[in-house]
CSV table of C-alpha atoms and ligand atoms in Angstrom, one decimal:
chain,number,residue,atom,x,y,z
A,1,UNK,CA,-11.4,16.7,14.5
A,2,UNK,CA,-12.5,18.2,11.3
A,3,UNK,CA,-13.8,15.6,8.8
A,4,UNK,CA,-11.6,15.6,5.7
A,5,UNK,CA,-11.7,12.7,3.4
A,6,UNK,CA,-8.6,10.5,3.4
A,7,UNK,CA,-5.9,10.7,0.8
A,8,UNK,CA,-3.6,7.6,0.4
A,9,UNK,CA,0.1,8.3,1.1
A,10,UNK,CA,1.0,7.3,-2.5
A,11,UNK,CA,-1.3,10.0,-3.8
A,12,UNK,CA,-0.1,12.6,-1.3
A,13,UNK,CA,3.5,11.9,-2.5
A,14,UNK,CA,2.5,12.3,-6.1
A,15,UNK,CA,0.4,15.4,-5.6
A,16,UNK,CA,0.9,18.4,-8.0
A,17,UNK,CA,-1.0,21.0,-6.0
A,18,UNK,CA,0.1,22.2,-2.5
A,19,UNK,CA,-1.3,24.4,0.2
A,20,UNK,CA,-4.5,22.3,0.6
A,21,UNK,CA,-5.9,20.7,3.7
A,22,UNK,CA,-5.6,16.9,3.6
A,23,UNK,CA,-6.1,13.9,5.8
A,24,UNK,CA,-3.6,11.0,6.0
A,25,UNK,CA,-4.1,7.8,8.0
A,26,UNK,CA,-1.5,5.2,8.7
A,27,UNK,CA,1.1,3.7,11.1
A,28,UNK,CA,4.1,5.4,12.6
A,29,UNK,CA,7.3,4.0,11.2
A,30,UNK,CA,9.6,6.4,13.0
A,31,UNK,CA,9.5,9.6,15.0
A,32,UNK,CA,12.5,11.9,15.4
A,33,UNK,CA,13.1,15.6,16.0
A,34,UNK,CA,13.8,18.2,18.7
A,35,UNK,CA,12.1,19.8,21.6
A,36,UNK,CA,10.1,22.0,19.3
A,37,UNK,CA,9.3,19.8,16.3
A,38,UNK,CA,8.7,16.2,15.6
A,39,UNK,CA,9.0,14.5,12.2
A,40,UNK,CA,6.9,11.4,11.9
A,41,UNK,CA,7.3,8.9,9.0
A,42,UNK,CA,3.8,7.7,8.4
A,43,UNK,CA,3.0,4.7,6.1
A,44,UNK,CA,-0.3,3.3,5.0
A,45,UNK,CA,0.8,0.4,2.8
A,46,UNK,CA,-0.1,2.1,-0.4
A,47,UNK,CA,3.6,2.5,-1.3
A,48,UNK,CA,7.0,1.7,0.1
A,49,UNK,CA,7.5,5.4,0.8
A,50,UNK,CA,6.4,7.2,3.9
A,51,UNK,CA,4.8,10.7,4.1
A,52,UNK,CA,6.6,13.0,6.5
A,53,UNK,CA,4.3,14.6,9.1
A,54,UNK,CA,5.7,17.7,10.6
A,55,UNK,CA,4.4,18.4,14.2
A,56,UNK,CA,4.9,21.7,15.9
A,57,UNK,CA,5.0,20.3,19.4
A,58,UNK,CA,3.9,23.6,21.0
A,59,UNK,CA,0.5,23.3,19.3
A,60,UNK,CA,-0.5,19.8,20.6
A,61,UNK,CA,-1.4,18.3,23.9
A,62,UNK,CA,1.4,16.5,25.7
A,63,UNK,CA,-0.7,13.5,26.6
A,64,UNK,CA,-1.5,13.0,22.9
A,65,UNK,CA,2.1,13.5,21.8
A,66,UNK,CA,3.2,10.7,24.2
A,67,UNK,CA,1.0,8.2,22.3
A,68,UNK,CA,2.8,8.9,19.0
A,69,UNK,CA,5.2,6.0,19.1
A,70,UNK,CA,6.5,3.5,16.5
A,71,UNK,CA,3.6,1.3,15.5
A,72,UNK,CA,0.8,3.6,16.6
A,73,UNK,CA,-2.0,4.3,14.1
A,74,UNK,CA,-2.8,8.0,13.4
A,75,UNK,CA,-5.3,10.1,11.6
A,76,UNK,CA,-3.7,13.4,10.7
A,77,UNK,CA,-5.2,16.6,9.3
A,78,UNK,CA,-2.8,19.1,7.9
A,79,UNK,CA,-1.6,21.2,5.0
A,80,UNK,CA,0.1,19.5,2.2
A,81,UNK,CA,3.3,21.4,1.4
A,82,UNK,CA,6.2,21.0,-0.9
A,83,UNK,CA,9.0,19.4,1.0
A,84,UNK,CA,12.5,20.7,1.1
A,85,UNK,CA,14.5,18.3,3.2
A,86,UNK,CA,12.8,15.0,3.6
A,87,UNK,CA,13.9,13.4,0.3
A,88,UNK,CA,10.2,13.4,-0.8
A,89,UNK,CA,8.3,15.9,-2.9
A,90,UNK,CA,5.6,16.5,-0.3
A,91,UNK,CA,5.0,16.6,3.4
A,92,UNK,CA,2.1,17.4,5.8
A,93,UNK,CA,2.2,20.1,8.4
A,94,UNK,CA,-0.1,18.7,11.0
A,95,UNK,CA,-3.0,20.8,12.3
A,96,UNK,CA,-5.0,18.1,14.1
A,97,UNK,CA,-3.9,14.6,15.1
A,98,UNK,CA,-6.0,11.7,16.4
A,99,UNK,CA,-4.5,8.5,17.7
A,100,UNK,CA,-6.7,5.8,16.3
A,101,UNK,CA,-4.7,3.1,17.9
A,102,UNK,CA,-1.9,3.5,20.5
A,103,UNK,CA,0.8,0.9,20.3
A,104,UNK,CA,2.2,-0.5,23.5
A,105,UNK,CA,5.9,-0.9,24.0
A,106,UNK,CA,6.0,-4.6,23.5
A,107,UNK,CA,5.6,-3.9,19.7
A,108,UNK,CA,8.1,-6.3,18.2
A,109,UNK,CA,9.0,-4.1,15.1
A,110,UNK,CA,10.7,-1.3,17.0
A,111,UNK,CA,14.0,-1.2,15.1
A,112,UNK,CA,15.2,-1.8,11.6
A,113,UNK,CA,17.2,-4.8,10.5
A,114,UNK,CA,15.3,-7.7,12.1
A,115,UNK,CA,16.3,-11.1,10.7
A,116,UNK,CA,13.9,-13.0,8.4
A,117,UNK,CA,13.8,-15.8,10.9
A,118,UNK,CA,12.6,-13.4,13.6
A,119,UNK,CA,10.0,-11.8,11.2
A,120,UNK,CA,8.6,-15.3,10.5
A,121,UNK,CA,7.8,-15.6,14.2
A,122,UNK,CA,5.7,-12.3,13.9
A,123,UNK,CA,4.2,-13.1,10.5
A,124,UNK,CA,1.0,-11.4,11.7
A,125,UNK,CA,2.9,-8.1,11.9
A,126,UNK,CA,5.6,-8.4,9.3
A,127,UNK,CA,3.5,-6.9,6.4
A,128,UNK,CA,4.2,-3.6,8.2
A,129,UNK,CA,7.9,-3.8,7.4
A,130,UNK,CA,9.3,-2.2,4.3
A,131,UNK,CA,10.5,-5.5,2.9
A,132,UNK,CA,7.2,-7.4,3.4
A,133,UNK,CA,5.1,-4.5,2.2
A,134,UNK,CA,7.1,-4.6,-1.0
A,135,UNK,CA,6.9,-8.3,-1.3
A,136,UNK,CA,3.1,-8.5,-0.9
A,137,UNK,CA,2.5,-5.6,-3.2
A,138,UNK,CA,4.6,-7.4,-5.8
A,139,UNK,CA,2.7,-10.6,-5.1
A,140,UNK,CA,-0.5,-8.8,-5.9
A,141,UNK,CA,0.9,-7.4,-9.1
A,142,UNK,CA,2.1,-10.8,-10.3
A,143,UNK,CA,-1.4,-12.2,-9.8
A,144,UNK,CA,-2.8,-9.4,-11.9
A,145,UNK,CA,-0.1,-10.0,-14.6
A,146,UNK,CA,-0.9,-13.7,-14.7
A,147,UNK,CA,-4.6,-13.1,-15.3
A,148,UNK,CA,-3.9,-10.4,-17.9
A,149,UNK,CA,-1.5,-12.6,-19.8
A,150,UNK,CA,-3.9,-15.4,-20.2
A,151,UNK,CA,-7.0,-13.3,-20.7
A,152,UNK,CA,-5.2,-11.3,-23.5
A,153,UNK,CA,-4.4,-14.6,-25.2
A,154,UNK,CA,-8.0,-16.0,-25.0
A,155,UNK,CA,-7.5,-18.4,-22.2
A,156,UNK,CA,-10.3,-19.1,-19.8
A,157,UNK,CA,-9.8,-19.0,-16.0
A,158,UNK,CA,-11.1,-22.4,-14.9
A,159,UNK,CA,-11.7,-23.5,-11.3
A,160,UNK,CA,-10.6,-27.0,-10.4
A,161,UNK,CA,-11.5,-28.6,-7.1
A,162,UNK,CA,-9.5,-28.3,-4.0
A,163,UNK,CA,-10.9,-31.5,-2.5
A,164,UNK,CA,-10.2,-34.4,-4.8
A,165,UNK,CA,-10.3,-38.2,-4.9
A,166,UNK,CA,-7.2,-38.7,-7.2
A,167,UNK,CA,-3.5,-38.2,-6.8
A,168,UNK,CA,-2.6,-36.4,-10.0
A,169,UNK,CA,1.2,-36.5,-9.6
A,170,UNK,CA,1.0,-40.1,-8.2
A,171,UNK,CA,3.6,-39.1,-5.6
A,172,UNK,CA,1.4,-40.0,-2.6
A,173,UNK,CA,2.0,-36.7,-0.9
A,174,UNK,CA,-1.6,-35.8,-0.1
A,175,UNK,CA,-3.3,-34.4,2.9
A,176,UNK,CA,-6.4,-36.4,3.7
A,177,UNK,CA,-9.7,-34.7,4.2
A,178,UNK,CA,-12.1,-36.4,6.6
A,179,UNK,CA,-14.9,-35.8,9.0
A,180,UNK,CA,-14.4,-39.2,10.6
A,181,UNK,CA,-13.6,-39.5,14.3
A,182,UNK,CA,-9.9,-40.2,14.3
A,183,UNK,CA,-10.1,-41.8,17.7
A,184,UNK,CA,-12.6,-44.4,16.5
A,185,UNK,CA,-12.1,-45.3,12.8
A,186,UNK,CA,-14.5,-47.8,11.3
A,187,UNK,CA,-12.6,-50.8,9.8
A,188,UNK,CA,-13.7,-53.4,7.2
A,189,UNK,CA,-13.2,-57.1,7.4
A,190,UNK,CA,-9.6,-56.8,6.2
A,191,UNK,CA,-8.7,-54.2,8.9
A,192,UNK,CA,-8.7,-51.4,6.3
A,193,UNK,CA,-10.3,-48.1,7.1
A,194,UNK,CA,-13.9,-48.0,5.8
A,195,UNK,CA,-14.5,-44.7,4.2
A,196,UNK,CA,-18.1,-45.5,3.0
A,197,UNK,CA,-19.5,-43.5,5.9
A,198,UNK,CA,-17.0,-40.7,5.6
A,199,UNK,CA,-18.3,-37.3,4.3
A,200,UNK,CA,-17.7,-38.0,0.6
A,201,UNK,CA,-18.3,-41.8,0.9
A,202,UNK,CA,-14.7,-42.4,-0.2
A,203,UNK,CA,-11.2,-41.4,0.7
A,204,UNK,CA,-10.6,-37.7,-0.2
A,205,UNK,CA,-7.6,-35.4,-0.1
A,206,UNK,CA,-6.5,-31.8,-0.8
A,207,UNK,CA,-5.4,-31.4,-4.4
A,208,UNK,CA,-1.7,-31.6,-5.4
A,209,UNK,CA,-2.5,-30.2,-8.9
A,210,UNK,CA,-5.6,-29.1,-10.9
A,211,UNK,CA,-4.1,-30.6,-14.1
A,212,UNK,CA,-6.3,-33.6,-14.6
A,213,UNK,CA,-9.5,-31.5,-14.4
A,214,UNK,CA,-7.8,-28.8,-16.3
A,215,UNK,CA,-7.2,-31.2,-19.2
A,216,UNK,CA,-11.0,-31.9,-19.3
A,217,UNK,CA,-11.6,-28.2,-19.7
A,218,UNK,CA,-8.9,-27.7,-22.3
A,219,UNK,CA,-10.5,-30.5,-24.4
A,220,UNK,CA,-13.7,-28.4,-24.4
A,221,UNK,CA,-12.8,-24.7,-24.1
A,222,UNK,CA,-9.6,-25.0,-26.0
A,223,UNK,CA,-7.2,-23.1,-23.7
A,224,UNK,CA,-7.7,-22.7,-20.0
A,225,UNK,CA,-5.6,-21.9,-16.9
A,226,UNK,CA,-6.1,-22.6,-13.3
A,227,UNK,CA,-4.7,-20.4,-10.5
A,228,UNK,CA,-5.3,-21.8,-7.0
A,229,UNK,CA,-3.9,-23.3,-3.8
A,230,UNK,CA,-2.1,-26.6,-4.0
A,231,UNK,CA,-1.1,-28.9,-1.2
A,232,UNK,CA,1.7,-31.3,-0.8
A,233,UNK,CA,2.6,-33.3,2.3
A,234,UNK,CA,6.2,-33.7,1.3
A,235,UNK,CA,8.4,-33.6,4.3
A,236,UNK,CA,11.0,-31.3,2.7
A,237,UNK,CA,12.2,-28.6,4.9
A,238,UNK,CA,13.9,-26.6,2.1
A,239,UNK,CA,13.9,-22.9,1.2
A,240,UNK,CA,11.9,-23.8,-2.0
A,241,UNK,CA,9.1,-26.1,-0.7
A,242,UNK,CA,5.8,-25.2,1.0
A,243,UNK,CA,3.1,-27.6,2.1
A,244,UNK,CA,0.5,-25.1,0.8
A,245,UNK,CA,1.5,-23.1,-2.3
A,246,UNK,CA,-0.2,-21.5,-5.3
A,247,UNK,CA,0.1,-22.9,-8.8
A,248,UNK,CA,-0.9,-21.6,-12.2
A,249,UNK,CA,-1.6,-24.4,-14.7
A,250,UNK,CA,-2.4,-23.5,-18.3
A,251,UNK,CA,-3.6,-26.4,-20.5
A,252,UNK,CA,-4.0,-26.0,-24.3
A,253,UNK,CA,-5.7,-28.3,-26.8
A,254,UNK,CA,-3.7,-28.9,-30.0
A,255,UNK,CA,-0.4,-27.6,-28.5
A,256,UNK,CA,2.6,-29.8,-28.8
A,257,UNK,CA,5.7,-29.6,-26.6
A,258,UNK,CA,7.4,-26.9,-28.7
A,259,UNK,CA,4.4,-24.5,-28.4
A,260,UNK,CA,4.2,-25.4,-24.7
A,261,UNK,CA,7.8,-24.3,-24.2
A,262,UNK,CA,7.2,-21.1,-26.1
A,263,UNK,CA,4.1,-20.4,-24.0
A,264,UNK,CA,6.1,-20.9,-20.8
A,265,UNK,CA,8.9,-18.6,-21.9
A,266,UNK,CA,6.4,-15.9,-23.1
A,267,UNK,CA,4.5,-16.2,-19.8
A,268,UNK,CA,7.4,-15.7,-17.5
A,269,UNK,CA,8.8,-12.9,-19.5
A,270,UNK,CA,5.4,-11.1,-19.5
A,271,UNK,CA,5.3,-11.4,-15.7
A,272,UNK,CA,8.9,-10.0,-15.3
A,273,UNK,CA,8.1,-7.1,-17.6
A,274,UNK,CA,5.0,-6.4,-15.6
A,275,UNK,CA,7.0,-6.2,-12.4
A,276,UNK,CA,9.5,-3.8,-13.9
A,277,UNK,CA,6.7,-1.6,-15.3
A,278,UNK,CA,4.4,-1.6,-12.3
A,279,UNK,CA,6.6,-2.3,-9.2
A,280,UNK,CA,9.5,0.0,-9.8
A,281,UNK,CA,9.7,1.5,-6.3
A,282,UNK,CA,9.4,-1.8,-4.5
A,283,UNK,CA,11.9,-3.6,-6.8
A,284,UNK,CA,14.3,-0.7,-6.3
A,285,UNK,CA,14.0,-1.1,-2.5
A,286,UNK,CA,14.6,-4.9,-2.7
A,287,UNK,CA,17.5,-4.3,-5.1
A,288,UNK,CA,19.1,-1.9,-2.5
A,289,UNK,CA,18.3,-4.0,0.6
A,290,UNK,CA,18.0,-7.6,-0.3
A,291,UNK,CA,19.8,-8.5,-3.6
A,292,UNK,CA,22.0,-6.0,-5.5
A,293,UNK,CA,21.7,-7.9,-8.7
A,294,UNK,CA,17.9,-8.3,-8.7
A,295,UNK,CA,16.9,-5.8,-11.4
A,296,UNK,CA,19.9,-6.7,-13.6
A,297,UNK,CA,18.9,-10.3,-13.3
A,298,UNK,CA,15.3,-9.7,-14.3
A,299,UNK,CA,16.4,-7.7,-17.3
A,300,UNK,CA,18.9,-10.3,-18.3
A,301,UNK,CA,16.2,-13.0,-18.3
A,302,UNK,CA,13.9,-10.8,-20.3
A,303,UNK,CA,16.4,-10.0,-22.9
A,304,UNK,CA,17.7,-13.5,-23.5
A,305,UNK,CA,16.2,-16.7,-24.9
A,306,UNK,CA,15.8,-19.7,-22.7
A,307,UNK,CA,18.2,-22.5,-23.6
A,308,UNK,CA,16.5,-25.7,-24.8
A,309,UNK,CA,18.0,-29.1,-24.6
A,310,UNK,CA,17.1,-32.6,-23.7
A,311,UNK,CA,17.5,-34.3,-20.4
A,312,UNK,CA,20.0,-36.7,-22.1
A,313,UNK,CA,22.1,-33.8,-23.2
A,314,UNK,CA,21.8,-32.2,-19.8
A,315,UNK,CA,23.0,-35.3,-18.1
A,316,UNK,CA,26.1,-35.6,-20.3
A,317,UNK,CA,27.0,-32.0,-19.5
A,318,UNK,CA,26.8,-32.9,-15.8
A,319,UNK,CA,28.8,-36.1,-16.3
A,320,UNK,CA,31.5,-34.1,-18.0
A,321,UNK,CA,31.5,-31.7,-15.1
A,322,UNK,CA,32.1,-34.6,-12.7
A,323,UNK,CA,34.9,-36.0,-14.9
A,324,UNK,CA,36.4,-32.5,-14.9
A,325,UNK,CA,36.5,-32.5,-11.1
A,326,UNK,CA,33.2,-30.9,-10.1
A,327,UNK,CA,31.7,-32.5,-6.9
A,328,UNK,CA,28.0,-33.0,-6.6
A,329,UNK,CA,26.4,-34.3,-3.4
A,330,UNK,CA,24.1,-36.6,-5.3
A,331,UNK,CA,25.2,-39.1,-8.0
A,332,UNK,CA,24.5,-38.2,-11.6
A,333,UNK,CA,23.8,-40.8,-14.4
A,334,UNK,CA,21.2,-41.3,-17.1
A,335,UNK,CA,18.0,-42.1,-15.3
A,336,UNK,CA,18.7,-40.1,-12.1
A,337,UNK,CA,16.2,-37.5,-11.0
A,338,UNK,CA,18.0,-34.2,-11.1
A,339,UNK,CA,18.7,-32.6,-7.7
A,340,UNK,CA,18.6,-28.8,-7.3
A,341,UNK,CA,22.4,-28.8,-7.4
A,342,UNK,CA,22.3,-30.4,-10.9
A,343,UNK,CA,19.7,-28.0,-12.2
A,344,UNK,CA,21.5,-25.0,-10.8
A,345,UNK,CA,24.8,-26.2,-12.3
A,346,UNK,CA,23.3,-26.2,-15.7
A,347,UNK,CA,21.6,-22.8,-15.3
A,348,UNK,CA,24.2,-20.9,-13.3
A,349,UNK,CA,27.5,-22.4,-14.2
A,350,UNK,CA,27.2,-23.9,-17.6
A,351,UNK,CA,24.6,-21.9,-19.6
A,352,UNK,CA,24.3,-18.8,-17.4
A,353,UNK,CA,20.7,-18.5,-18.6
A,354,UNK,CA,17.3,-20.1,-17.9
A,355,UNK,CA,17.1,-23.6,-19.4
A,356,UNK,CA,14.2,-25.8,-20.6
A,357,UNK,CA,15.0,-29.5,-20.3
A,358,UNK,CA,12.8,-31.9,-22.2
A,359,UNK,CA,12.4,-35.6,-22.8
A,360,UNK,CA,13.0,-37.1,-19.4
A,361,UNK,CA,13.2,-40.8,-18.6
A,362,UNK,CA,9.6,-42.1,-18.1
A,363,UNK,CA,10.4,-43.7,-14.8
A,364,UNK,CA,11.0,-40.4,-13.0
A,365,UNK,CA,7.9,-38.6,-14.5
A,366,UNK,CA,4.1,-38.9,-14.1
A,367,UNK,CA,1.9,-41.4,-15.9
A,368,UNK,CA,0.1,-38.8,-18.0
A,369,UNK,CA,3.1,-37.7,-20.1
A,370,UNK,CA,3.3,-38.4,-23.8
A,371,UNK,CA,5.6,-41.3,-24.5
A,372,UNK,CA,8.3,-40.9,-27.1
A,373,UNK,CA,9.0,-43.5,-29.8
A,374,UNK,CA,12.2,-44.5,-28.1
A,375,UNK,CA,10.2,-46.3,-25.4
A,376,UNK,CA,12.4,-44.7,-22.7
A,377,UNK,CA,11.5,-41.0,-22.5
A,378,UNK,CA,8.5,-38.9,-22.3
A,379,UNK,CA,7.6,-35.4,-23.6
A,380,UNK,CA,8.2,-33.7,-20.3
A,381,UNK,CA,9.6,-30.2,-19.9
A,382,UNK,CA,11.0,-28.5,-16.8
A,383,UNK,CA,12.0,-24.8,-16.8
A,384,UNK,CA,15.0,-24.2,-14.7
A,385,UNK,CA,15.9,-20.8,-13.3
A,386,UNK,CA,18.9,-19.2,-11.7
A,387,UNK,CA,18.8,-19.2,-7.9
A,388,UNK,CA,15.6,-21.2,-8.0
A,389,UNK,CA,16.1,-24.4,-9.9
A,390,UNK,CA,12.8,-25.8,-11.2
A,391,UNK,CA,10.2,-23.1,-11.6
A,392,UNK,CA,7.9,-24.8,-14.1
A,393,UNK,CA,7.1,-28.5,-14.7
A,394,UNK,CA,4.9,-29.6,-17.6
A,395,UNK,CA,4.5,-31.8,-20.6
A,396,UNK,CA,2.7,-32.8,-23.7
A,397,UNK,CA,0.0,-35.3,-22.6
A,398,UNK,CA,-0.5,-38.9,-23.7
A,399,UNK,CA,-3.6,-38.6,-25.8
A,400,UNK,CA,-3.6,-42.3,-26.9
A,401,UNK,CA,-6.1,-44.3,-24.8
A,402,UNK,CA,-4.3,-47.6,-24.8
A,403,UNK,CA,-0.9,-46.2,-24.1
A,404,UNK,CA,-2.2,-44.1,-21.2
A,405,UNK,CA,-4.1,-47.0,-19.7
A,406,UNK,CA,-1.1,-49.2,-19.9
A,407,UNK,CA,1.2,-46.6,-18.3
A,408,UNK,CA,-1.3,-45.8,-15.5
A,409,UNK,CA,-1.5,-49.5,-14.7
A,410,UNK,CA,2.3,-49.9,-14.7
A,411,UNK,CA,2.6,-46.9,-12.3
A,412,UNK,CA,-0.1,-48.2,-10.0
A,413,UNK,CA,-2.7,-45.4,-10.7
A,414,UNK,CA,-6.0,-47.1,-9.9
A,415,UNK,CA,-8.4,-46.9,-12.9
A,416,UNK,CA,-11.4,-46.3,-10.5
A,417,UNK,CA,-9.8,-43.0,-9.5
A,418,UNK,CA,-9.2,-41.7,-13.1
A,419,UNK,CA,-12.0,-43.3,-15.2
A,420,UNK,CA,-13.4,-39.8,-16.0
A,421,UNK,CA,-9.9,-38.6,-17.1
A,422,UNK,CA,-9.5,-41.7,-19.3
A,423,UNK,CA,-12.9,-40.9,-20.9
A,424,UNK,CA,-11.4,-37.8,-22.7
A,425,UNK,CA,-9.1,-40.2,-24.6
A,426,UNK,CA,-12.2,-42.2,-25.8
A,427,UNK,CA,-14.4,-39.3,-26.6
A,428,UNK,CA,-12.6,-37.1,-29.2
A,429,UNK,CA,-9.1,-37.1,-27.9
A,430,UNK,CA,-6.6,-34.5,-29.2
A,431,UNK,CA,-3.0,-33.6,-28.7
A,432,UNK,CA,-2.6,-31.2,-25.9
A,433,UNK,CA,0.0,-29.8,-23.5
A,434,UNK,CA,0.3,-27.8,-20.3
A,435,UNK,CA,2.5,-26.9,-17.4
A,436,UNK,CA,2.4,-25.7,-13.8
A,437,UNK,CA,4.2,-22.7,-12.5
A,438,UNK,CA,4.8,-22.4,-8.8
A,439,UNK,CA,3.6,-18.9,-7.9
A,440,UNK,CA,6.0,-18.6,-4.9
A,441,UNK,CA,8.9,-19.8,-6.9
A,442,UNK,CA,8.2,-17.1,-9.4
A,443,UNK,CA,8.0,-14.6,-6.5
A,444,UNK,CA,11.3,-15.8,-5.2
A,445,UNK,CA,12.8,-14.9,-8.6
A,446,UNK,CA,11.0,-11.5,-8.9
A,447,UNK,CA,11.8,-10.3,-5.3
A,448,UNK,CA,15.3,-11.8,-4.9
A,449,UNK,CA,14.2,-13.3,-1.6
A,450,UNK,CA,16.0,-16.5,-0.8
A,451,UNK,CA,13.4,-18.4,1.3
A,452,UNK,CA,10.0,-19.4,0.0
A,453,UNK,CA,8.5,-18.8,3.5
A,454,UNK,CA,9.1,-15.1,2.9
A,455,UNK,CA,7.1,-14.6,-0.3
A,456,UNK,CA,3.7,-16.0,1.0
A,457,UNK,CA,1.9,-14.2,3.8
A,458,UNK,CA,1.4,-17.3,6.1
A,459,UNK,CA,3.7,-20.1,5.2
A,460,UNK,CA,2.7,-23.7,5.8
A,461,UNK,CA,5.6,-26.0,6.3
A,462,UNK,CA,6.4,-29.1,8.4
A,463,UNK,CA,5.6,-28.3,12.1
A,464,UNK,CA,4.4,-24.8,11.2
A,465,UNK,CA,0.8,-23.7,10.8
A,466,UNK,CA,0.8,-20.7,13.1
A,467,UNK,CA,-1.4,-17.7,12.2
B,1,LIG,O1,6.4,-30.2,-11.3
B,1,LIG,P1,5.1,-30.3,-10.6
B,1,LIG,O2,4.9,-31.3,-9.6
B,1,LIG,O3,4.0,-30.4,-11.8
B,1,LIG,C1,2.7,-30.6,-11.6
B,1,LIG,O4,2.1,-30.6,-10.6
B,1,LIG,C2,2.0,-30.7,-13.0
B,1,LIG,N1,0.6,-31.3,-12.7
B,1,LIG,C3,1.9,-29.4,-13.6
B,1,LIG,C4,1.2,-29.4,-14.9
B,1,LIG,O5,1.7,-29.9,-15.9
B,1,LIG,N2,0.0,-28.9,-15.1
B,1,LIG,O6,4.8,-28.8,-10.0
B,1,LIG,C5,4.7,-27.7,-10.8
B,1,LIG,C6,5.5,-26.5,-10.2
B,1,LIG,C7,7.0,-26.8,-9.9
B,1,LIG,O7,7.7,-26.6,-11.0
B,1,LIG,C8,7.3,-25.8,-8.8
B,1,LIG,O8,7.5,-24.5,-9.3
B,1,LIG,C9,6.0,-25.8,-8.0
B,1,LIG,O9,4.9,-26.3,-8.9
B,1,LIG,N3,6.0,-26.6,-6.8
B,1,LIG,C10,6.1,-26.2,-5.6
B,1,LIG,N4,6.2,-24.9,-5.1
B,1,LIG,C11,6.3,-24.8,-3.7
B,1,LIG,N5,6.3,-25.8,-2.9
B,1,LIG,C12,6.2,-27.1,-3.3
B,1,LIG,N6,6.2,-28.1,-2.4
B,1,LIG,C13,6.1,-27.3,-4.7
B,1,LIG,N7,6.0,-28.4,-5.5
B,1,LIG,C14,5.9,-28.0,-6.7
B,2,LIG,MG1,8.2,-31.1,-11.2
């Protein structure tokens, strides 16, 4: 076969000059045609669209043609011509075809319209479908948008550890990391596991949040963000929880809660605008196939302010709903942790807009949140989104050494685990604030997908770590 350097399908489809010899490589999505001619839809992942390859069957060897089946990988030399019928601007009239990889007939993606559940079972192949190609291209673009947003505003990308000795959220949902022999664990005199000979000489786990280390950095570099994998061993089999997810955590010295809220709103809107500007074809596909209101919803959120109210105000709206006859599965009263159904009632039924709830009861929030003067609430903020519920959780931080120490003790956070965190409150403390955005929750919103397992390439959930 003549050596012609490869042009990506996206570039072939955008070409302005025709009649030239080109090479395309990619996987066969479909093949149709007559006894004389085949039309092959070839996709290389560079775009949702396929390039049509026109094959004059008389010019090719029959044995070769037999190998051109759905899923096979081809290298095609041909002439790029303006297309008349294929719905695309350009197509390739094949002159030479090489089958780089034949595809045997057990290929699971033979037809269109597989269920999402089935596609999760073939997560090693699902990126080759239109839907998952679109999702993973959008996932990439959102990561770029996030870095650009913070970089443009002078934030520094800061790397916090994945292996840690402290439980930031205090929820006890950590995966342990050990090199000890689990069949023969050393015990101390009290029958407790003796970690002194373990790899780190102490108990260690995978991080549930980079926040505590992020705060150290913010109190030195001014404004930082983290963007990394996060692990939670919560046994929640819901469409919105993963055991391994990615979180973005900005932390800013001198910001108080109001600035923190504004940052969160600006940040999400920047990402949504980026998706509309850079992922138009993929969003259009998802809008057509997955969620007919997707693009409208993205624009709506972009063009409207997030509603801001306190937890106390939110609870009284929910209590009125109950009095008015609305049924929730979980009870609602001041002090209750809000369930997804409560959050979604506020967002979808009451305000019909994203909501930022602030000033939650201290009992249901973490030890590090700044305490309000009322003695009951803390300067927490959760951003609640349509279809998703909580997309961001954050707060202003308690910068007062005594108050923080007292709250940590009350909540049973051992001082030996966080002495270094406490030090910032002794050595030039300052007001500061931050939040965490669940990357996959953002992707649920941007793609219109309804299960979080479908916006991460290889989901980790209870009983599931295949691939
Ligand atoms: O509300 P969370 O637990 O807050 C923190 O971890 C803080 N340390 C953040 C900070 O202030 N720097 O988690 C933050 C966000 C949630 O709002 C949600 O979007 C996402 O992380 N999240 C999950 N996403 C997927 N699967 C899970 N199991 C998640 N748990 C939290
Ligand atoms: Mg939260």
